[in-house]
């Protein structure tokens, strides 16, 4: 057992180390570094702070050597550990690819080649990272998984709670002062807008704008786009509350929502949602037509496609639904010039892949609730072990997508360091989730997911606007 844990730790550290190498290589900084250091294996010249390119190039080589040794130790530990054959096969694949990667790196450095070879160096780096992540996901499954979970085949929602006794613990409205009633109602409308989601989604749109505009962002575009975004999220959230009002009553987490408790009548909430959507469209329209079209698509996708079609019917609901959350990246990009660019699509890809790694933690924490609501969420239908494994898969995929984004743009070392450090923290939280399997661990991993994306997006804005 202790041996297996040592192997897990070493494997996770290797994956993070390889990622650090990949993301450093993918950034513009290392591209400059290629020209600064054309000798191999060591760089010629004094490695000092006044020569950052040389410092980065030497740091890359030193890290490659250290991670190489770590990878070797991990493979030896893994081959001796009582784990699954596919874990060992993945480790051997990583071990076989490592010297190829070193040779490619040496060739790129000494020939100063541009184009395909650096591209191949990046691709093989990502492949090595990918196989170590797979090995980690499969080993954690073997180490911490259980077969005795019984995924639910027949999902019928729990019976509706009896509302006739009216004993919900709330103070009767008649006992409140007018001021308290007005404030209470205003707060209820505010809650309909799902305000907790807004900061991160606004950061997504801000990063999309910053990637496309760099330092020539105008205050008007930023205000109209983020204002439209906040209103669009508010509208979608409101429609979601309206459409799920009955199911919300069956789940502890949502039973106190304003429409489920009849604090806000359905008709008023619907009018509020339509007004918010119209206001969002009015703002997006002033940005440009494509921003407005994408904004409307996001609202309809979340409110209708996700809430009504996907969420109650398929285990892939939140995977496909992640597309709605990824659209703000494109809205931000298109707000600048009415186009959709490759880097904007790559940013949307990061958000899309991050969404399951974010949400599956909550799906684990609220599994019983989702089951009571009759939703086919991953832990309910496929079990907790499978869900935890999928979190590792999607986390790995998110990190690879962040690397692709770095390679497509001129984002620098702040972005690279943020992605590697916070990616490492996120992975650490997910490893702990596998071991502890508690609600607390699931929330820790959920918060780590938000911290990863939040800081990554801030790093994009900082890299694009300031550095
Ligand atoms: C299908 C996709 C998604 C699902 C099912 C989902 C689900 C959830 C749920 C159930 C919550 C808890 C809300 C609550 O209890 O009030 C939550 C919180 C949150 N989500 Fe997501 N989410 C998704 C996508 C996204 C996206 C794309 C973003 C932003 C990029 C995002 C950002 C957040 C934030 C910032 C929070 C609040 C965190 C906090 O309060 O600490 N989510 N999400
Ligand atoms: C610009 C724009 C409109 C963007 C929309 C972005 C968006 C909808 C992101 C997804 C957020 C989401 C689905 C959260 C809650 O899930 P849930 O509704 O399943 O959670 P619940 O169980 O709390 O209702």
Short mmCIF file of C-alpha atoms and ligand atoms in Angstrom, two decimals:
data_model
loop_
_atom_site.label_atom_id
_atom_site.label_comp_id
_atom_site.label_asym_id
_atom_site.label_seq_id
_atom_site.Cartn_x
_atom_site.Cartn_y
_atom_site.Cartn_z
CA UNK A 1 0.00 0.00 0.00
CA UNK A 2 2.75 2.44 1.06
CA UNK A 3 4.69 1.44 -2.08
CA UNK A 4 1.69 2.14 -4.23
CA UNK A 5 1.27 5.58 -2.63
CA UNK A 6 4.92 6.44 -3.20
CA UNK A 7 4.47 5.46 -6.83
CA UNK A 8 1.33 7.62 -7.11
CA UNK A 9 3.18 10.63 -5.69
CA UNK A 10 6.13 10.11 -7.97
CA UNK A 11 3.84 9.64 -11.00
CA UNK A 12 1.88 12.83 -10.24
CA UNK A 13 5.15 14.77 -9.79
CA UNK A 14 6.45 13.40 -13.10
CA UNK A 15 3.28 14.46 -14.90
CA UNK A 16 3.53 17.99 -13.47
CA UNK A 17 7.25 18.14 -14.31
CA UNK A 18 6.66 17.06 -17.90
CA UNK A 19 3.86 19.61 -18.14
CA UNK A 20 6.16 22.36 -16.91
CA UNK A 21 8.60 21.46 -19.67
CA UNK A 22 5.89 21.37 -22.31
CA UNK A 23 4.28 24.64 -21.36
CA UNK A 24 7.62 26.41 -20.99
CA UNK A 25 8.54 25.12 -24.42
CA UNK A 26 5.23 26.23 -25.86
CA UNK A 27 5.58 29.83 -24.77
CA UNK A 28 7.14 32.56 -26.81
CA UNK A 29 9.88 32.88 -24.19
CA UNK A 30 11.40 29.57 -25.10
CA UNK A 31 11.22 30.38 -28.81
CA UNK A 32 13.54 33.31 -28.20
CA UNK A 33 15.60 31.02 -26.06
CA UNK A 34 16.22 28.70 -29.03
CA UNK A 35 18.21 31.39 -30.77
CA UNK A 36 19.98 32.34 -27.54
CA UNK A 37 21.39 28.85 -27.01
CA UNK A 38 22.46 26.80 -30.03
CA UNK A 39 24.96 24.51 -28.31
CA UNK A 40 24.11 21.16 -26.71
CA UNK A 41 23.83 19.76 -24.03
CA UNK A 42 24.98 22.89 -22.18
CA UNK A 43 24.46 26.51 -23.19
CA UNK A 44 27.53 28.58 -23.90
CA UNK A 45 27.96 31.91 -22.17
CA UNK A 46 27.29 33.21 -18.69
CA UNK A 47 23.81 32.31 -17.43
CA UNK A 48 22.79 35.47 -15.57
CA UNK A 49 19.62 37.38 -14.81
CA UNK A 50 20.64 40.01 -17.36
CA UNK A 51 20.33 37.40 -20.10
CA UNK A 52 16.80 36.00 -19.59
CA UNK A 53 16.67 34.00 -22.85
CA UNK A 54 19.79 32.07 -21.92
CA UNK A 55 18.47 31.61 -18.42
CA UNK A 56 15.21 30.17 -19.76
CA UNK A 57 17.02 27.87 -22.20
CA UNK A 58 19.36 26.57 -19.48
CA UNK A 59 16.44 26.22 -17.07
CA UNK A 60 14.55 24.19 -19.68
CA UNK A 61 17.48 21.80 -20.13
CA UNK A 62 18.11 21.45 -16.40
CA UNK A 63 14.40 20.77 -15.77
CA UNK A 64 14.41 18.24 -18.63
CA UNK A 65 17.31 16.39 -16.98
CA UNK A 66 15.71 16.42 -13.51
CA UNK A 67 12.29 15.36 -14.83
CA UNK A 68 14.00 12.67 -16.93
CA UNK A 69 15.53 11.14 -13.78
CA UNK A 70 12.19 11.45 -11.98
CA UNK A 71 10.42 9.75 -14.90
CA UNK A 72 12.94 6.90 -14.78
CA UNK A 73 12.41 6.44 -11.03
CA UNK A 74 8.63 6.52 -11.58
CA UNK A 75 8.80 3.87 -14.30
CA UNK A 76 10.95 1.60 -12.10
CA UNK A 77 8.56 2.07 -9.16
CA UNK A 78 5.58 1.45 -11.43
CA UNK A 79 6.96 -1.73 -12.94
CA UNK A 80 7.53 -3.09 -9.42
CA UNK A 81 4.16 -1.91 -8.05
CA UNK A 82 1.09 -4.09 -7.87
CA UNK A 83 -0.87 -2.19 -10.47
CA UNK A 84 -2.65 -2.80 -13.74
CA UNK A 85 -0.94 -3.85 -16.95
CA UNK A 86 -2.20 -0.85 -18.85
CA UNK A 87 -0.50 1.44 -16.29
CA UNK A 88 2.80 -0.31 -16.95
CA UNK A 89 2.27 -0.13 -20.70
CA UNK A 90 1.62 3.64 -20.49
CA UNK A 91 4.76 4.10 -18.37
CA UNK A 92 6.87 2.19 -20.88
CA UNK A 93 5.44 4.34 -23.69
CA UNK A 94 6.46 7.47 -21.74
CA UNK A 95 9.92 6.04 -21.15
CA UNK A 96 10.35 5.18 -24.83
CA UNK A 97 9.24 8.64 -25.97
CA UNK A 98 11.54 10.53 -23.58
CA UNK A 99 14.85 9.93 -25.45
CA UNK A 100 13.12 10.73 -28.74
CA UNK A 101 12.05 14.01 -27.20
CA UNK A 102 15.59 14.75 -25.97
CA UNK A 103 17.00 14.02 -29.42
CA UNK A 104 14.40 16.25 -31.10
CA UNK A 105 15.22 19.01 -28.59
CA UNK A 106 18.96 18.69 -29.29
CA UNK A 107 18.32 18.86 -33.02
CA UNK A 108 16.07 21.92 -32.74
CA UNK A 109 18.65 23.67 -30.54
CA UNK A 110 21.72 22.98 -32.67
CA UNK A 111 20.15 23.45 -36.09
CA UNK A 112 18.05 26.48 -35.12
CA UNK A 113 15.26 24.81 -37.12
CA UNK A 114 11.89 26.46 -37.33
CA UNK A 115 8.56 25.02 -38.46
CA UNK A 116 7.98 21.26 -38.30
CA UNK A 117 10.72 20.18 -35.91
CA UNK A 118 9.82 22.48 -33.01
CA UNK A 119 6.21 21.48 -33.69
CA UNK A 120 7.16 17.79 -33.40
CA UNK A 121 9.10 18.55 -30.20
CA UNK A 122 5.96 20.11 -28.73
CA UNK A 123 3.69 17.28 -29.93
CA UNK A 124 5.93 14.54 -28.48
CA UNK A 125 6.13 16.50 -25.20
CA UNK A 126 2.34 16.57 -25.06
CA UNK A 127 2.18 12.87 -25.88
CA UNK A 128 4.57 12.09 -22.99
CA UNK A 129 2.44 14.22 -20.66
CA UNK A 130 -0.69 12.46 -21.98
CA UNK A 131 0.60 8.94 -21.30
CA UNK A 132 1.75 9.84 -17.77
CA UNK A 133 -1.70 11.32 -17.06
CA UNK A 134 -3.36 8.16 -18.37
CA UNK A 135 -1.07 6.05 -16.20
CA UNK A 136 -2.02 8.20 -13.20
CA UNK A 137 -5.76 7.98 -13.90
CA UNK A 138 -5.62 4.19 -14.30
CA UNK A 139 -3.35 3.66 -11.32
CA UNK A 140 -5.53 5.82 -9.05
CA UNK A 141 -8.53 3.83 -10.24
CA UNK A 142 -6.76 0.58 -9.30
CA UNK A 143 -5.47 1.97 -5.99
CA UNK A 144 -8.59 3.70 -4.72
CA UNK A 145 -11.56 2.46 -6.75
CA UNK A 146 -14.21 0.03 -5.57
CA UNK A 147 -16.39 -2.36 -7.54
CA UNK A 148 -19.15 -2.48 -4.99
CA UNK A 149 -20.80 0.75 -6.09
CA UNK A 150 -24.09 0.15 -7.75
CA UNK A 151 -24.74 2.65 -10.48
CA UNK A 152 -28.43 3.35 -10.88
CA UNK A 153 -30.13 1.92 -13.98
CA UNK A 154 -33.64 3.14 -13.42
CA UNK A 155 -33.64 6.79 -12.47
CA UNK A 156 -37.03 7.86 -11.28
CA UNK A 157 -37.19 11.17 -9.45
CA UNK A 158 -38.02 11.14 -5.74
CA UNK A 159 -41.66 11.99 -4.93
CA UNK A 160 -42.48 15.65 -4.70
CA UNK A 161 -42.28 16.96 -1.12
CA UNK A 162 -45.62 17.80 0.45
CA UNK A 163 -46.01 21.58 0.43
CA UNK A 164 -49.39 21.64 2.18
CA UNK A 165 -48.07 22.07 5.74
CA UNK A 166 -46.11 25.19 4.82
CA UNK A 167 -43.53 24.53 7.53
CA UNK A 168 -40.41 25.50 5.64
CA UNK A 169 -38.91 27.39 8.57
CA UNK A 170 -39.15 30.78 6.83
CA UNK A 171 -40.65 33.84 8.47
CA UNK A 172 -44.20 34.53 7.15
CA UNK A 173 -44.05 37.47 4.73
CA UNK A 174 -46.81 39.31 6.62
CA UNK A 175 -44.50 39.51 9.66
CA UNK A 176 -41.84 41.44 7.68
CA UNK A 177 -41.59 45.22 7.32
CA UNK A 178 -42.05 46.74 3.85
CA UNK A 179 -38.34 47.46 3.65
CA UNK A 180 -37.48 43.86 4.52
CA UNK A 181 -39.94 42.59 1.95
CA UNK A 182 -38.58 44.81 -0.83
CA UNK A 183 -34.98 43.88 -0.01
CA UNK A 184 -35.92 40.20 0.22
CA UNK A 185 -37.59 40.31 -3.19
CA UNK A 186 -34.69 42.21 -4.76
CA UNK A 187 -32.27 39.61 -3.38
CA UNK A 188 -34.46 36.81 -4.73
CA UNK A 189 -34.32 38.33 -8.24
CA UNK A 190 -30.56 38.72 -7.85
CA UNK A 191 -30.29 35.01 -6.96
CA UNK A 192 -32.23 34.09 -10.11
CA UNK A 193 -29.34 35.49 -12.14
CA UNK A 194 -26.88 32.91 -10.71
CA UNK A 195 -24.43 35.66 -9.75
CA UNK A 196 -21.78 33.24 -8.45
CA UNK A 197 -20.98 32.14 -12.00
CA UNK A 198 -20.44 35.64 -13.29
CA UNK A 199 -16.89 36.49 -12.23
CA UNK A 200 -15.34 33.52 -13.99
CA UNK A 201 -17.44 33.79 -17.14
CA UNK A 202 -16.59 37.51 -17.35
CA UNK A 203 -12.92 36.60 -17.03
CA UNK A 204 -13.34 34.15 -19.93
CA UNK A 205 -14.77 36.92 -22.12
CA UNK A 206 -12.08 39.34 -20.91
CA UNK A 207 -9.35 36.85 -21.83
CA UNK A 208 -10.93 36.38 -25.28
CA UNK A 209 -10.86 40.14 -25.81
CA UNK A 210 -7.31 40.54 -24.50
CA UNK A 211 -5.99 37.74 -26.73
CA UNK A 212 -7.40 39.40 -29.85
CA UNK A 213 -6.81 43.05 -29.02
CA UNK A 214 -3.66 43.13 -26.93
CA UNK A 215 -3.11 46.60 -25.59
CA UNK A 216 -5.55 48.31 -27.96
CA UNK A 217 -8.68 47.36 -26.02
CA UNK A 218 -11.22 50.16 -25.69
CA UNK A 219 -13.19 50.80 -22.52
CA UNK A 220 -16.43 50.93 -24.54
CA UNK A 221 -15.94 47.44 -26.00
CA UNK A 222 -15.02 46.00 -22.60
CA UNK A 223 -18.04 47.54 -20.86
CA UNK A 224 -20.54 46.58 -23.57
CA UNK A 225 -19.22 43.02 -23.83
CA UNK A 226 -18.97 42.31 -20.13
CA UNK A 227 -22.27 44.11 -19.45
CA UNK A 228 -23.96 42.04 -22.17
CA UNK A 229 -22.34 38.91 -20.74
CA UNK A 230 -23.56 39.56 -17.19
CA UNK A 231 -27.10 40.17 -18.46
CA UNK A 232 -26.97 37.06 -20.69
CA UNK A 233 -25.86 34.86 -17.79
CA UNK A 234 -28.60 36.45 -15.67
CA UNK A 235 -31.19 35.65 -18.34
CA UNK A 236 -29.99 32.05 -18.76
CA UNK A 237 -29.90 31.52 -15.00
CA UNK A 238 -33.43 32.89 -14.66
CA UNK A 239 -34.79 30.64 -17.43
CA UNK A 240 -33.01 27.68 -15.78
CA UNK A 241 -34.75 28.48 -12.47
CA UNK A 242 -38.13 28.72 -14.22
CA UNK A 243 -37.74 25.46 -16.14
CA UNK A 244 -36.36 23.45 -13.19
CA UNK A 245 -38.69 24.82 -10.50
CA UNK A 246 -40.39 21.48 -9.84
CA UNK A 247 -37.22 19.39 -9.80
CA UNK A 248 -35.51 22.03 -7.61
CA UNK A 249 -38.07 21.23 -4.89
CA UNK A 250 -36.84 17.64 -4.74
CA UNK A 251 -33.17 18.49 -4.16
CA UNK A 252 -31.79 19.78 -0.83
CA UNK A 253 -29.33 22.11 -2.54
CA UNK A 254 -31.99 23.83 -4.62
CA UNK A 255 -35.20 23.48 -2.56
CA UNK A 256 -34.92 27.06 -1.26
CA UNK A 257 -34.65 28.67 -4.70
CA UNK A 258 -36.98 31.64 -5.17
CA UNK A 259 -39.33 30.09 -7.72
CA UNK A 260 -39.36 26.65 -6.08
CA UNK A 261 -40.51 28.33 -2.84
CA UNK A 262 -43.04 30.50 -4.72
CA UNK A 263 -41.30 33.66 -3.50
CA UNK A 264 -41.26 34.81 -7.12
CA UNK A 265 -44.20 33.84 -9.39
CA UNK A 266 -43.27 31.98 -12.58
CA UNK A 267 -44.78 34.67 -14.78
CA UNK A 268 -42.76 37.48 -13.14
CA UNK A 269 -39.55 35.45 -13.37
CA UNK A 270 -40.18 34.72 -17.05
CA UNK A 271 -40.76 38.42 -17.75
CA UNK A 272 -37.57 39.23 -15.83
CA UNK A 273 -35.63 36.67 -17.89
CA UNK A 274 -36.97 38.02 -21.18
CA UNK A 275 -36.12 41.59 -20.13
CA UNK A 276 -32.57 40.56 -19.20
CA UNK A 277 -32.14 38.69 -22.49
CA UNK A 278 -33.41 41.71 -24.46
CA UNK A 279 -31.08 44.05 -22.56
CA UNK A 280 -28.16 41.66 -23.21
CA UNK A 281 -28.97 41.62 -26.91
CA UNK A 282 -29.19 45.41 -26.99
CA UNK A 283 -25.66 45.69 -25.55
CA UNK A 284 -24.15 42.92 -27.69
CA UNK A 285 -25.80 44.45 -30.79
CA UNK A 286 -23.82 47.64 -30.21
CA UNK A 287 -20.64 45.58 -30.18
CA UNK A 288 -21.34 43.73 -33.43
CA UNK A 289 -23.78 41.29 -35.05
CA UNK A 290 -21.65 38.19 -34.45
CA UNK A 291 -21.32 38.98 -30.73
CA UNK A 292 -25.11 39.30 -30.54
CA UNK A 293 -25.65 36.04 -32.45
CA UNK A 294 -23.21 34.16 -30.19
CA UNK A 295 -24.79 35.71 -27.08
CA UNK A 296 -28.25 34.57 -28.17
CA UNK A 297 -26.87 31.11 -28.98
CA UNK A 298 -25.32 30.90 -25.47
CA UNK A 299 -28.60 31.84 -23.79
CA UNK A 300 -30.65 29.38 -25.87
CA UNK A 301 -28.06 26.63 -25.53
CA UNK A 302 -27.97 26.85 -21.74
CA UNK A 303 -31.67 27.48 -21.19
CA UNK A 304 -33.17 25.14 -23.76
CA UNK A 305 -30.64 22.62 -25.09
CA UNK A 306 -28.77 22.01 -21.82
CA UNK A 307 -31.56 22.45 -19.26
CA UNK A 308 -34.43 20.81 -21.14
CA UNK A 309 -32.78 18.32 -23.47
CA UNK A 310 -29.33 17.29 -22.22
CA UNK A 311 -29.48 17.56 -18.44
CA UNK A 312 -32.41 15.17 -17.83
CA UNK A 313 -31.54 12.73 -20.62
CA UNK A 314 -27.86 11.94 -21.05
CA UNK A 315 -24.85 11.22 -18.86
CA UNK A 316 -22.84 13.44 -21.23
CA UNK A 317 -25.09 16.40 -20.30
CA UNK A 318 -22.42 18.57 -18.72
CA UNK A 319 -19.74 17.59 -21.23
CA UNK A 320 -21.83 18.79 -24.19
CA UNK A 321 -23.32 21.60 -22.07
CA UNK A 322 -19.80 22.94 -21.52
CA UNK A 323 -20.07 24.41 -25.01
CA UNK A 324 -22.41 27.09 -23.63
CA UNK A 325 -19.77 28.10 -21.08
CA UNK A 326 -17.09 28.14 -23.77
CA UNK A 327 -19.02 30.59 -25.99
CA UNK A 328 -18.04 33.69 -23.92
CA UNK A 329 -14.44 33.08 -25.10
CA UNK A 330 -15.61 33.51 -28.69
CA UNK A 331 -17.87 36.43 -27.77
CA UNK A 332 -14.86 38.19 -26.23
CA UNK A 333 -12.68 37.50 -29.26
CA UNK A 334 -15.30 38.55 -31.80
CA UNK A 335 -16.13 41.73 -29.86
CA UNK A 336 -12.82 43.16 -31.08
CA UNK A 337 -13.15 42.71 -34.83
CA UNK A 338 -16.23 40.64 -35.68
CA UNK A 339 -14.15 37.54 -36.51
CA UNK A 340 -13.51 34.15 -34.92
CA UNK A 341 -9.80 33.36 -34.65
CA UNK A 342 -7.82 30.21 -33.97
CA UNK A 343 -6.56 31.38 -30.57
CA UNK A 344 -10.14 32.27 -29.57
CA UNK A 345 -11.21 28.74 -30.51
CA UNK A 346 -8.29 27.32 -28.51
CA UNK A 347 -9.39 29.35 -25.46
CA UNK A 348 -12.94 28.05 -25.93
CA UNK A 349 -11.43 24.54 -26.09
CA UNK A 350 -9.71 25.10 -22.73
CA UNK A 351 -13.04 26.10 -21.12
CA UNK A 352 -14.90 23.23 -22.79
CA UNK A 353 -12.45 20.60 -21.49
CA UNK A 354 -12.16 22.25 -18.08
CA UNK A 355 -15.94 22.16 -17.48
CA UNK A 356 -16.26 18.41 -16.68
CA UNK A 357 -13.13 18.58 -14.47
CA UNK A 358 -14.89 21.45 -12.65
CA UNK A 359 -18.39 20.04 -12.45
CA UNK A 360 -17.78 16.34 -11.74
CA UNK A 361 -16.46 17.33 -8.29
CA UNK A 362 -19.84 18.87 -7.48
CA UNK A 363 -21.61 15.92 -9.06
CA UNK A 364 -19.76 13.71 -6.55
CA UNK A 365 -20.55 16.00 -3.61
CA UNK A 366 -24.23 16.27 -4.55
CA UNK A 367 -24.68 12.75 -5.94
CA UNK A 368 -27.66 11.88 -3.72
CA UNK A 369 -29.35 15.16 -4.56
CA UNK A 370 -28.96 14.63 -8.30
CA UNK A 371 -30.29 11.10 -7.91
CA UNK A 372 -33.32 12.43 -6.03
CA UNK A 373 -33.88 14.92 -8.87
CA UNK A 374 -33.72 12.09 -11.42
CA UNK A 375 -30.70 13.52 -13.28
CA UNK A 376 -28.36 11.03 -15.00
CA UNK A 377 -25.16 12.65 -13.69
CA UNK A 378 -21.92 10.68 -14.10
CA UNK A 379 -21.57 9.46 -10.46
CA UNK A 380 -25.23 8.40 -10.39
CA UNK A 381 -25.15 6.46 -13.64
CA UNK A 382 -21.56 5.24 -13.91
CA UNK A 383 -20.43 5.33 -10.28
CA UNK A 384 -17.98 7.43 -8.27
CA UNK A 385 -14.81 5.56 -9.27
CA UNK A 386 -15.48 6.20 -12.97
CA UNK A 387 -16.29 9.86 -12.27
CA UNK A 388 -13.02 10.42 -10.42
CA UNK A 389 -11.14 8.86 -13.32
CA UNK A 390 -12.89 11.16 -15.77
CA UNK A 391 -11.84 14.16 -13.67
CA UNK A 392 -8.20 13.15 -14.21
CA UNK A 393 -8.79 12.66 -17.96
CA UNK A 394 -10.41 16.08 -18.38
CA UNK A 395 -7.84 17.79 -16.20
CA UNK A 396 -5.07 16.34 -18.39
CA UNK A 397 -6.94 17.40 -21.53
CA UNK A 398 -7.42 20.91 -20.14
CA UNK A 399 -3.71 21.26 -19.48
CA UNK A 400 -2.87 20.06 -22.99
CA UNK A 401 -5.36 22.56 -24.44
CA UNK A 402 -3.74 25.33 -22.37
CA UNK A 403 -0.40 24.28 -23.88
CA UNK A 404 -1.86 24.48 -27.39
CA UNK A 405 -3.18 27.95 -26.60
CA UNK A 406 0.31 29.00 -25.49
CA UNK A 407 1.79 27.63 -28.70
CA UNK A 408 -0.71 29.55 -30.84
CA UNK A 409 -0.17 32.88 -29.12
CA UNK A 410 2.69 34.91 -27.80
CA UNK A 411 1.72 34.40 -24.18
CA UNK A 412 4.81 34.41 -21.99
CA UNK A 413 6.23 33.01 -18.80
CA UNK A 414 3.53 34.36 -16.43
CA UNK A 415 0.97 32.24 -18.28
CA UNK A 416 3.28 29.21 -18.42
CA UNK A 417 4.11 29.36 -14.74
CA UNK A 418 0.47 29.90 -13.74
CA UNK A 419 -0.76 26.95 -15.77
CA UNK A 420 1.95 24.62 -14.45
CA UNK A 421 1.68 25.72 -10.80
CA UNK A 422 -2.10 25.90 -10.52
CA UNK A 423 -2.41 22.80 -12.72
CA UNK A 424 -0.18 21.05 -10.17
CA UNK A 425 -2.37 22.28 -7.30
CA UNK A 426 -5.51 21.12 -9.14
CA UNK A 427 -3.94 17.69 -9.75
CA UNK A 428 -2.89 17.44 -6.10
CA UNK A 429 -6.49 18.17 -5.01
CA UNK A 430 -7.78 15.52 -7.41
CA UNK A 431 -5.29 12.90 -6.11
CA UNK A 432 -6.48 13.70 -2.56
CA UNK A 433 -10.07 13.35 -3.75
CA UNK A 434 -9.26 9.82 -4.90
CA UNK A 435 -7.77 8.94 -1.54
CA UNK A 436 -10.21 10.68 0.80
CA UNK A 437 -13.45 10.29 -1.17
CA UNK A 438 -15.26 12.79 1.04
CA UNK A 439 -17.51 15.73 0.32
CA UNK A 440 -14.82 18.03 1.70
CA UNK A 441 -12.26 16.62 -0.74
CA UNK A 442 -14.71 17.07 -3.63
CA UNK A 443 -15.23 20.74 -2.71
CA UNK A 444 -11.47 21.22 -2.40
CA UNK A 445 -10.99 19.91 -5.94
CA UNK A 446 -13.92 22.05 -7.15
CA UNK A 447 -12.32 25.20 -5.69
CA UNK A 448 -8.94 24.18 -7.13
CA UNK A 449 -10.62 23.95 -10.55
CA UNK A 450 -11.97 27.49 -10.20
CA UNK A 451 -8.62 28.80 -8.94
CA UNK A 452 -6.82 27.16 -11.87
CA UNK A 453 -9.07 28.70 -14.51
CA UNK A 454 -9.45 32.05 -12.75
CA UNK A 455 -5.72 32.61 -12.37
CA UNK A 456 -4.99 31.26 -15.86
CA UNK A 457 -7.41 33.79 -17.35
CA UNK A 458 -5.94 36.61 -15.26
CA UNK A 459 -2.49 35.55 -16.49
CA UNK A 460 -3.75 35.73 -20.10
CA UNK A 461 -5.09 39.24 -19.55
CA UNK A 462 -1.87 40.29 -17.78
CA UNK A 463 0.36 38.73 -20.44
CA UNK A 464 -1.62 40.26 -23.30
CA UNK A 465 -2.16 43.72 -21.82
CA UNK A 466 0.76 44.49 -19.55
CA UNK A 467 3.78 42.32 -20.23
C1 LIG B 1 -22.38 22.31 -17.97
C2 LIG B 1 -21.56 23.15 -17.40
C3 LIG B 1 -21.52 23.50 -15.95
C4 LIG B 1 -22.20 22.97 -14.90
C5 LIG B 1 -23.22 21.85 -14.90
C6 LIG B 1 -21.82 23.71 -13.73
C7 LIG B 1 -22.35 23.50 -12.47
C8 LIG B 1 -22.12 24.29 -11.38
C9 LIG B 1 -22.84 24.20 -10.15
C10 LIG B 1 -23.96 23.20 -9.86
C11 LIG B 1 -22.35 25.14 -9.33
C12 LIG B 1 -22.78 25.42 -7.90
C13 LIG B 1 -23.74 26.54 -7.99
C14 LIG B 1 -24.46 26.75 -6.75
O1 LIG B 1 -24.61 25.81 -5.96
O2 LIG B 1 -24.90 27.90 -6.61
C15 LIG B 1 -21.32 25.84 -10.03
C16 LIG B 1 -20.58 26.87 -9.51
C17 LIG B 1 -19.74 27.65 -10.25
N1 LIG B 1 -19.43 27.49 -11.58
FE1 LIG B 1 -20.04 25.99 -12.78
N2 LIG B 1 -20.92 24.64 -14.06
C18 LIG B 1 -20.71 24.57 -15.40
C19 LIG B 1 -19.90 25.37 -16.16
C20 LIG B 1 -19.24 26.48 -15.69
C21 LIG B 1 -18.47 27.39 -16.47
C22 LIG B 1 -18.27 27.26 -17.98
C23 LIG B 1 -17.97 28.32 -15.64
C24 LIG B 1 -17.07 29.49 -15.95
C25 LIG B 1 -16.17 29.47 -16.88
C26 LIG B 1 -18.42 28.01 -14.31
C27 LIG B 1 -18.11 28.74 -13.18
C28 LIG B 1 -18.60 28.51 -11.94
C29 LIG B 1 -18.32 29.33 -10.78
C30 LIG B 1 -17.42 30.55 -10.74
C31 LIG B 1 -19.04 28.79 -9.73
C32 LIG B 1 -19.16 29.35 -8.31
C33 LIG B 1 -18.05 28.90 -7.47
C34 LIG B 1 -18.21 29.33 -6.03
O3 LIG B 1 -19.23 29.88 -5.67
O4 LIG B 1 -17.27 29.08 -5.30
N3 LIG B 1 -19.18 26.89 -14.38
N4 LIG B 1 -21.19 25.29 -11.28
C1 LIG B 2 -23.00 34.27 -22.00
C2 LIG B 2 -23.75 33.13 -21.42
C3 LIG B 2 -25.22 33.13 -21.50
C4 LIG B 2 -23.10 32.14 -20.88
C5 LIG B 2 -23.72 30.99 -20.26
C6 LIG B 2 -22.63 30.20 -19.69
C7 LIG B 2 -23.11 29.06 -18.94
C8 LIG B 2 -24.51 28.74 -19.04
C9 LIG B 2 -22.29 28.31 -18.22
C10 LIG B 2 -22.71 27.11 -17.56
C11 LIG B 2 -23.05 27.32 -16.11
C12 LIG B 2 -23.94 26.28 -15.58
C13 LIG B 2 -24.54 25.31 -16.51
C14 LIG B 2 -24.16 26.23 -14.29
C15 LIG B 2 -25.10 25.47 -13.51
O1 LIG B 2 -25.50 24.23 -13.95
P1 LIG B 2 -26.97 23.78 -13.60
O2 LIG B 2 -27.92 24.75 -14.19
O3 LIG B 2 -27.12 22.36 -14.01
O4 LIG B 2 -26.94 23.88 -12.04
P2 LIG B 2 -28.08 23.78 -11.00
O5 LIG B 2 -28.21 22.33 -10.68
O6 LIG B 2 -27.51 24.58 -9.89
O7 LIG B 2 -29.33 24.37 -11.60
#
